[in-house]
Amino acid sequence: MVSNKKDNVLAVLSLSGGNDGLNTVIPMNNGLYRDFRPNLGIAEEQIIPLKDPKTGKDTGFGFHPSMAPMIRFWEEGKMAIFLGIGYPNPSYSHFRSMDIWHTCEPDKIGMKAGLAKHLKN
């Protein structure tokens, strides 16, 4: 069945471990990044600079080279990057934090995935 209707799509990447956020969306021209990651940081010439899709101005961030296939979504304004996301009163427990992120229930132990609850209907 082919449809001509263009539906909005929500794609959520939930990386449950193993992703180095500072080497995925990299702060550029940042001395602290270089100071604290002398061997782990991505070489400046390998970073794909991110420019604001509307203004063309430098954002101060860039993509890891392996993120190259995603750059077109960024340039077309079809991708957003959210940095420093958190929730109030963190417990500092990795496992409790994962429960909160997966269920959207910061005040109790949730039993259903957060997106599943909202997208079910």
PDB file of C-alpha atoms in Angstrom, residues 49-60 75:
ATOM      1  CA  PRO A  49      31.736  21.533  11.959  1.00  0.00           C
ATOM      2  CA  LEU A  50      28.054  22.214  12.644  1.00  0.00           C
ATOM      3  CA  LYS A  51      26.701  25.474  11.302  1.00  0.00           C
ATOM      4  CA  ASP A  52      23.282  26.816  12.216  1.00  0.00           C
ATOM      5  CA  PRO A  53      20.996  25.652   9.378  1.00  0.00           C
ATOM      6  CA  LYS A  54      19.114  28.973   9.342  1.00  0.00           C
ATOM      7  CA  THR A  55      21.953  31.472   9.735  1.00  0.00           C
ATOM      8  CA  GLY A  56      25.005  29.537   8.585  1.00  0.00           C
ATOM      9  CA  LYS A  57      26.847  30.698  11.706  1.00  0.00           C
ATOM     10  CA  ASP A  58      29.255  28.430  13.534  1.00  0.00           C
ATOM     11  CA  THR A  59      27.600  26.674  16.493  1.00  0.00           C
ATOM     12  CA  GLY A  60      30.856  25.912  18.291  1.00  0.00           C
ATOM     13  CA  GLU A  75      21.637  20.917   7.417  1.00  0.00           C
TER      14      GLU A  75
END
